[in-house]
XYZ file of C-alpha atoms in Angstrom:
453
model
C 122.041 -45.290 23.813
C 119.771 -43.726 26.668
C 123.505 -42.703 28.174
C 125.040 -41.476 24.408
C 121.749 -39.492 23.975
C 121.447 -38.034 27.627
C 125.595 -37.051 27.392
C 125.178 -35.603 23.727
C 122.442 -33.714 24.661
C 124.249 -32.220 27.339
C 126.814 -31.424 24.908
C 124.627 -30.059 22.712
C 122.743 -27.537 25.942
C 125.818 -26.293 26.759
C 127.951 -25.461 23.389
C 124.604 -24.138 21.624
C 124.672 -21.062 23.626
C 128.215 -19.755 23.062
C 127.767 -20.594 18.787
C 127.019 -17.732 18.534
C 134.778 -6.188 -8.802
C 134.028 -2.907 -8.600
C 134.362 -0.466 -5.447
C 132.044 1.595 -4.773
C 133.329 5.337 -4.634
C 132.198 9.022 -2.835
C 131.842 13.198 -4.406
C 133.541 14.957 -2.709
C 133.639 11.887 0.234
C 131.434 10.099 2.480
C 130.762 12.297 4.744
C 128.769 14.135 1.946
C 126.822 11.225 1.667
C 126.236 10.186 5.725
C 125.285 14.402 6.128
C 122.860 13.805 3.703
C 121.518 10.429 5.370
C 122.013 12.695 8.523
C 120.018 16.096 7.463
C 116.169 16.691 8.009
C 115.790 17.125 4.447
C 113.225 15.266 1.969
C 113.779 13.597 -1.446
C 112.016 12.454 -4.723
C 113.337 9.806 -6.480
C 113.812 9.740 -10.421
C 115.161 6.536 -12.520
C 116.532 6.277 -15.253
C 114.540 4.737 -18.209
C 115.891 1.399 -17.813
C 114.011 -1.600 -15.912
C 117.202 -2.411 -14.044
C 117.492 2.189 -13.328
C 114.085 2.188 -12.417
C 114.197 -1.666 -10.049
C 117.352 0.003 -8.134
C 115.792 3.421 -7.709
C 112.415 1.188 -5.938
C 114.958 0.054 -3.548
C 117.001 3.091 -2.579
C 113.274 4.896 -3.008
C 112.361 2.577 -0.043
C 115.729 2.389 1.497
C 115.105 6.290 2.130
C 111.800 6.450 3.226
C 112.349 4.792 5.968
C 114.828 7.764 7.663
C 113.349 10.934 5.224
C 109.770 12.237 4.219
C 109.097 12.399 0.372
C 109.299 15.930 -0.372
C 111.435 18.135 -3.331
C 113.765 19.382 -1.132
C 116.594 17.141 -2.887
C 116.626 15.569 -5.632
C 118.048 11.872 -6.602
C 119.184 10.739 -9.849
C 120.106 7.030 -9.908
C 121.179 5.190 -13.119
C 123.936 6.487 -15.313
C 124.195 9.753 -18.072
C 122.857 7.189 -20.746
C 119.402 6.792 -19.185
C 118.691 8.894 -17.341
C 117.864 12.641 -18.605
C 118.008 14.258 -15.654
C 121.323 13.523 -14.468
C 123.066 14.301 -17.850
C 122.239 18.512 -17.399
C 123.267 18.731 -14.225
C 126.365 16.066 -14.526
C 128.482 18.967 -15.769
C 128.566 19.579 -12.022
C 130.684 16.777 -10.903
C 133.682 18.298 -13.427
C 133.684 14.164 -13.675
C 133.629 12.566 -17.627
C 130.308 11.111 -18.825
C 131.982 7.112 -18.678
C 132.606 7.846 -14.461
C 128.445 7.285 -14.372
C 128.708 4.116 -15.307
C 131.138 2.509 -12.312
C 128.691 3.012 -9.730
C 129.329 5.045 -6.791
C 127.699 7.874 -4.989
C 127.823 11.877 -6.086
C 126.609 14.486 -3.651
C 125.973 17.878 -4.985
C 124.160 21.057 -3.394
C 120.864 19.994 -3.823
C 121.150 16.880 -5.228
C 122.404 13.382 -5.069
C 123.504 10.903 -8.160
C 123.610 7.179 -7.287
C 125.417 5.972 -10.344
C 126.199 2.452 -11.743
C 125.500 0.388 -14.385
C 123.880 -2.716 -15.096
C 126.686 -4.874 -14.034
C 127.467 -3.122 -10.830
C 125.336 -0.619 -9.477
C 123.722 -3.174 -6.423
C 127.533 -2.375 -5.371
C 126.228 0.940 -3.801
C 123.890 -0.431 -1.655
C 126.287 -0.365 0.805
C 126.331 2.823 1.286
C 123.051 2.201 3.044
C 124.173 -1.026 4.999
C 125.054 0.455 8.322
C 121.668 1.692 8.306
C 118.362 -0.466 10.891
C 115.772 1.465 11.334
C 112.796 -1.002 10.254
C 109.307 -0.087 10.139
C 107.087 -0.631 13.140
C 104.861 -3.079 10.372
C 107.771 -4.698 9.258
C 108.439 -5.426 13.306
C 104.589 -6.615 13.868
C 104.207 -8.827 10.834
C 107.934 -10.573 11.799
C 106.884 -11.091 15.539
C 103.123 -11.754 14.734
C 105.160 -14.225 11.806
C 106.987 -16.200 14.145
C 105.287 -16.201 17.189
C 102.737 -18.084 14.840
C 105.254 -20.588 13.982
C 106.466 -21.001 17.132
C 102.840 -21.781 18.106
C 101.697 -24.370 16.187
C 104.271 -26.625 15.967
C 104.549 -26.635 19.985
C 100.736 -27.454 19.741
C 101.283 -29.824 17.110
C 104.788 -31.422 19.336
C 103.016 -31.015 22.486
C 100.129 -33.302 21.568
C 101.533 -36.892 22.692
C 103.075 -38.009 25.926
C 106.450 -37.565 25.118
C 108.965 -34.271 26.171
C 108.926 -32.938 22.305
C 107.511 -30.099 23.702
C 109.334 -29.512 25.817
C 112.533 -29.863 23.567
C 110.645 -27.513 20.995
C 110.445 -24.554 23.656
C 114.460 -25.618 24.805
C 115.839 -25.068 21.022
C 112.634 -21.997 19.777
C 114.998 -20.262 23.312
C 118.635 -21.272 22.034
C 117.724 -19.204 18.558
C 116.325 -16.702 20.520
C 119.425 -16.213 23.221
C 121.185 -16.731 19.432
C 118.712 -13.571 17.756
C 119.339 -12.079 20.762
C 123.491 -12.109 21.117
C 124.453 -13.078 17.234
C 126.059 -9.423 14.950
C 122.891 -8.870 12.404
C 123.462 -11.314 8.962
C 125.274 -9.647 6.047
C 124.577 -9.568 2.286
C 127.156 -11.365 0.267
C 127.735 -9.875 -2.507
C 126.361 -12.340 -4.502
C 123.483 -11.897 -2.639
C 123.485 -8.746 -4.320
C 122.596 -9.418 -7.539
C 120.203 -11.416 -6.906
C 118.379 -8.551 -4.639
C 119.388 -6.100 -8.062
C 117.538 -9.332 -10.307
C 114.556 -9.212 -8.602
C 114.193 -5.883 -8.026
C 113.397 -5.522 -11.709
C 111.754 -8.112 -11.304
C 109.544 -6.881 -9.490
C 109.592 -3.142 -11.339
C 108.204 -5.293 -14.951
C 111.499 -6.605 -15.611
C 112.714 -9.738 -16.542
C 113.765 -11.410 -13.579
C 118.038 -13.466 -14.205
C 117.708 -16.518 -12.067
C 114.497 -18.505 -10.190
C 115.751 -16.678 -6.535
C 116.024 -13.214 -8.794
C 112.329 -14.718 -9.203
C 111.555 -15.448 -5.872
C 112.898 -12.692 -4.645
C 111.272 -9.705 -7.499
C 107.530 -12.136 -5.834
C 107.951 -11.457 -2.482
C 109.522 -7.755 -2.927
C 106.291 -6.970 -4.843
C 104.172 -7.233 -1.570
C 106.843 -6.312 0.782
C 109.194 -3.282 1.087
C 112.763 -4.337 -0.262
C 114.866 -3.128 2.058
C 117.738 -5.022 4.833
C 115.628 -5.152 7.549
C 112.810 -7.147 6.079
C 115.819 -9.283 4.188
C 117.306 -10.377 7.564
C 113.145 -10.852 9.736
C 113.238 -13.573 6.571
C 116.337 -14.808 6.869
C 115.551 -15.617 10.599
C 112.111 -16.434 10.256
C 113.728 -19.251 8.107
C 116.470 -20.348 10.593
C 112.850 -21.001 12.693
C 111.439 -23.329 10.027
C 114.575 -24.853 9.560
C 114.389 -25.634 13.642
C 110.504 -26.370 13.275
C 110.871 -29.003 10.786
C 113.666 -30.360 12.534
C 112.076 -32.266 15.150
C 110.035 -33.775 11.893
C 112.516 -35.165 10.504
C 113.024 -37.543 14.235
C 111.120 -41.086 14.105
C 107.470 -40.246 14.545
C 107.706 -42.158 17.944
C 110.351 -40.313 19.215
C 110.009 -36.349 18.172
C 111.732 -35.227 21.157
C 115.268 -36.821 18.989
C 114.804 -33.881 16.474
C 116.393 -31.890 19.030
C 119.475 -33.705 18.688
C 119.278 -33.067 14.919
C 118.452 -29.391 15.657
C 121.878 -29.649 18.091
C 123.983 -31.768 15.586
C 123.124 -29.090 12.756
C 123.215 -25.827 14.369
C 126.580 -27.087 16.774
C 128.723 -26.447 14.031
C 129.996 -23.326 13.373
C 130.789 -23.992 9.333
C 126.507 -24.499 9.482
C 125.956 -21.368 11.534
C 128.892 -19.327 9.335
C 126.884 -20.110 6.873
C 124.080 -18.441 7.972
C 125.959 -15.084 9.300
C 125.691 -14.338 5.624
C 122.813 -13.698 3.797
C 122.827 -15.308 0.519
C 120.200 -17.052 -0.528
C 120.602 -20.185 0.490
C 118.559 -20.272 3.668
C 115.444 -20.332 1.740
C 116.987 -24.054 -0.152
C 117.628 -24.995 3.831
C 114.754 -25.162 4.894
C 112.792 -26.333 1.810
C 114.843 -28.993 2.092
C 114.116 -29.532 5.348
C 110.231 -29.279 4.528
C 110.462 -32.025 1.722
C 112.603 -33.795 4.298
C 109.900 -33.552 6.521
C 107.508 -34.550 3.993
C 108.793 -38.073 3.195
C 109.538 -39.085 7.133
C 106.132 -38.389 8.018
C 103.675 -38.362 5.281
C 101.806 -41.439 4.643
C 100.229 -41.100 1.203
C 96.529 -41.857 0.911
C 95.386 -44.642 -1.188
C 93.256 -42.060 -2.536
C 94.479 -40.982 -6.146
C 93.621 -37.304 -5.706
C 94.623 -37.030 -2.652
C 97.269 -38.559 -2.170
C 97.998 -36.354 -6.226
C 97.363 -33.763 -3.867
C 100.103 -35.039 -1.182
C 102.862 -34.896 -3.782
C 102.122 -31.772 -5.631
C 103.347 -30.227 -2.328
C 106.256 -32.703 -1.749
C 106.925 -31.525 -5.451
C 106.751 -27.718 -4.906
C 109.226 -27.329 -2.416
C 111.426 -30.077 -3.943
C 111.726 -27.802 -6.918
C 112.243 -24.695 -4.681
C 115.500 -26.319 -3.616
C 116.520 -27.696 -7.020
C 115.534 -23.753 -7.581
C 118.122 -22.754 -4.789
C 120.079 -25.171 -5.358
C 120.416 -27.073 -8.489
C 122.581 -29.880 -7.545
C 119.679 -31.286 -5.493
C 118.055 -32.170 -9.083
C 118.688 -36.292 -8.638
C 115.955 -35.896 -4.931
C 113.187 -37.088 -7.049
C 115.213 -39.822 -8.413
C 116.503 -41.274 -5.004
C 113.147 -41.184 -3.696
C 111.913 -43.115 -6.082
C 114.690 -45.767 -5.637
C 114.490 -46.089 -2.330
C 109.996 -45.988 -2.001
C 109.457 -48.499 -4.749
C 106.158 -49.370 -4.227
C 103.504 -46.746 -4.753
C 104.226 -46.475 -8.712
C 101.401 -44.222 -9.802
C 103.111 -41.493 -7.112
C 106.341 -41.942 -7.725
C 105.477 -41.771 -11.909
C 103.684 -38.465 -10.994
C 106.600 -37.492 -8.376
C 109.006 -38.182 -11.342
C 106.843 -35.274 -14.244
C 105.965 -32.954 -11.844
C 109.441 -31.915 -11.029
C 110.696 -32.895 -14.493
C 108.539 -30.737 -16.177
C 109.300 -27.985 -13.537
C 112.505 -27.945 -14.048
C 112.599 -28.193 -17.792
C 110.474 -25.303 -17.463
C 112.846 -23.755 -14.847
C 116.133 -24.203 -17.149
C 113.513 -23.281 -20.756
C 112.737 -19.368 -18.732
C 116.827 -18.993 -16.926
C 118.944 -21.358 -18.792
C 120.929 -23.955 -17.521
C 122.852 -23.595 -14.203
C 125.892 -20.967 -14.205
C 129.422 -22.020 -13.477
C 128.474 -25.523 -13.617
C 131.942 -27.025 -12.308
C 134.438 -29.830 -14.681
C 136.205 -30.548 -12.409
C 136.511 -30.388 -7.692
C 136.939 -26.242 -6.639
C 140.241 -26.072 -5.541
C 139.016 -25.120 -1.783
C 136.451 -28.155 -2.054
C 139.207 -30.389 0.095
C 139.546 -27.847 2.633
C 135.614 -27.625 2.719
C 135.752 -31.132 3.212
C 138.133 -31.283 6.322
C 136.597 -28.896 7.697
C 133.136 -30.691 7.961
C 134.538 -33.676 8.613
C 135.804 -32.029 11.139
C 132.684 -29.887 12.205
C 130.432 -33.326 12.314
C 132.399 -35.177 13.982
C 130.024 -35.920 17.019
C 127.652 -36.723 13.954
C 129.979 -39.324 12.812
C 131.462 -40.711 16.217
C 127.273 -41.505 17.126
C 126.865 -43.296 13.824
C 129.864 -45.207 13.374
C 129.363 -45.955 17.337
C 125.506 -47.003 16.117
C 126.408 -49.375 12.441
C 129.345 -51.269 14.486
C 127.136 -52.050 18.012
C 123.939 -51.973 16.456
C 122.235 -55.520 15.515
C 120.458 -54.259 12.640
C 121.347 -53.310 8.523
C 119.748 -50.763 6.454
C 116.917 -52.051 3.803
C 117.250 -49.942 1.365
C 114.106 -48.852 1.275
C 112.432 -46.466 3.721
C 112.990 -43.638 5.100
C 116.786 -43.380 6.608
C 118.227 -45.370 3.193
C 117.000 -42.047 1.639
C 118.690 -40.518 3.942
C 122.108 -42.237 3.347
C 121.467 -42.001 -0.048
C 120.990 -39.031 -0.339
C 123.930 -37.977 1.820
C 126.371 -40.825 0.572
C 125.436 -38.257 -3.285
C 125.478 -35.043 -1.713
C 129.024 -35.344 -0.677
C 131.160 -35.877 -3.284
C 129.101 -33.605 -5.607
C 129.826 -30.781 -2.714
C 133.481 -31.033 -3.467
C 132.931 -29.687 -7.049
C 130.175 -27.293 -5.128
C 131.083 -26.487 -1.578
C 127.998 -24.562 -1.235
C 126.121 -27.691 -1.043
C 128.194 -28.385 2.362
C 125.318 -26.998 4.721
C 122.777 -29.462 2.741
C 124.911 -31.845 4.130
C 124.929 -30.849 7.536
C 120.940 -31.611 7.808
C 121.188 -34.744 5.801
C 123.909 -36.356 7.970
C 122.118 -34.749 11.076
C 118.599 -36.441 10.676
C 120.641 -40.452 9.155
C 122.573 -39.783 12.159
C 119.332 -39.466 14.863
C 117.891 -42.062 12.238
C 120.491 -44.353 12.711
C 120.536 -44.464 16.318
C 116.765 -44.763 16.836
C 116.857 -47.609 14.228
C 119.719 -50.368 15.035
C 119.647 -49.524 19.139
C 117.535 -52.141 20.402
């Protein structure tokens, strides 16, 4: 066992540093808009009179404010001629038909900039600003402070015993820091832009269109909705995934969390998912927290304390389901593999069931529930198996040479059933594959630790 773990650690240590609709249009051209961005002119935002236009104007205002002051030099109108009276007044200067204002476009006049579109496409105008990177000092300080605080909390907690878990956590964090410093900036996917748009509408008083949109909107009521903050939050969530990986390992062998971290992040397929901001990072972090709670919390015999622990577990489970509704089986598999505490199990099922019911009552059933295997599902599965070959080989070897059988109770059984259920579902819903990497990595290390004498 020791030789196998040393070999895996060596491979991971060497490999990880190497890890490394409609089209937006411009009038008269993109150079004119770039000249506006590069100028020293001040600006004033005027939004259309619908909630979605006010929400997008909130983003435009915060985005421009990172490079320009507020003032009266340039009027920036957001919306279209049907909901923005000021835009209607100046529209004849564009020489375009009124219906053209329903398309995503950036129109630059002498002293006015029009950012147009409809509720279905105006979020595409974000592409005009994606090249900007000017994080406010407050954002840099907040991101640095939160990241350092998370790092120190986990480092102190993992360094308390006589194991090498703290040292391995320091190594893993250093690898993540190296990745952050050398990687390209993550890109916001078009799918995430839709959720961003929903969140902005919610942040300015509108109704949220999805659970993720509501979460983003609640965040943007406190944090400025700019790309810099989104990227900072993205990396903070990755740090949380790394940190909680150490709590997916057995309690007496926390240092094996480095192996779990490595088996997850050594996969190019998993990292590719993180190079594109699509909302899944929040779900992955929530899943890591749920698995860490299940793997470590000894639920108290005191009813009220156990209820509080169950409530916290339920909250993170609901967060995971909100991001990826196909993980709704987590509570059921938990009850099947931890059957003794009936009161806790009933409370967990009841809280999560009520939460899911309220979620779907508010936002409707998840859109696009697949009825057949995704056209690219088998190709994704092939890539997943290839990227997970190290974990699968170690797990197969341990299962063949081990002297014990998996008991269908406890943490290992929970991870096994979750993996066995999630992989077939991922053929229908490929975004579930990144979650399978976490499940499989945790299962592999637990099998190595449990089955090897």
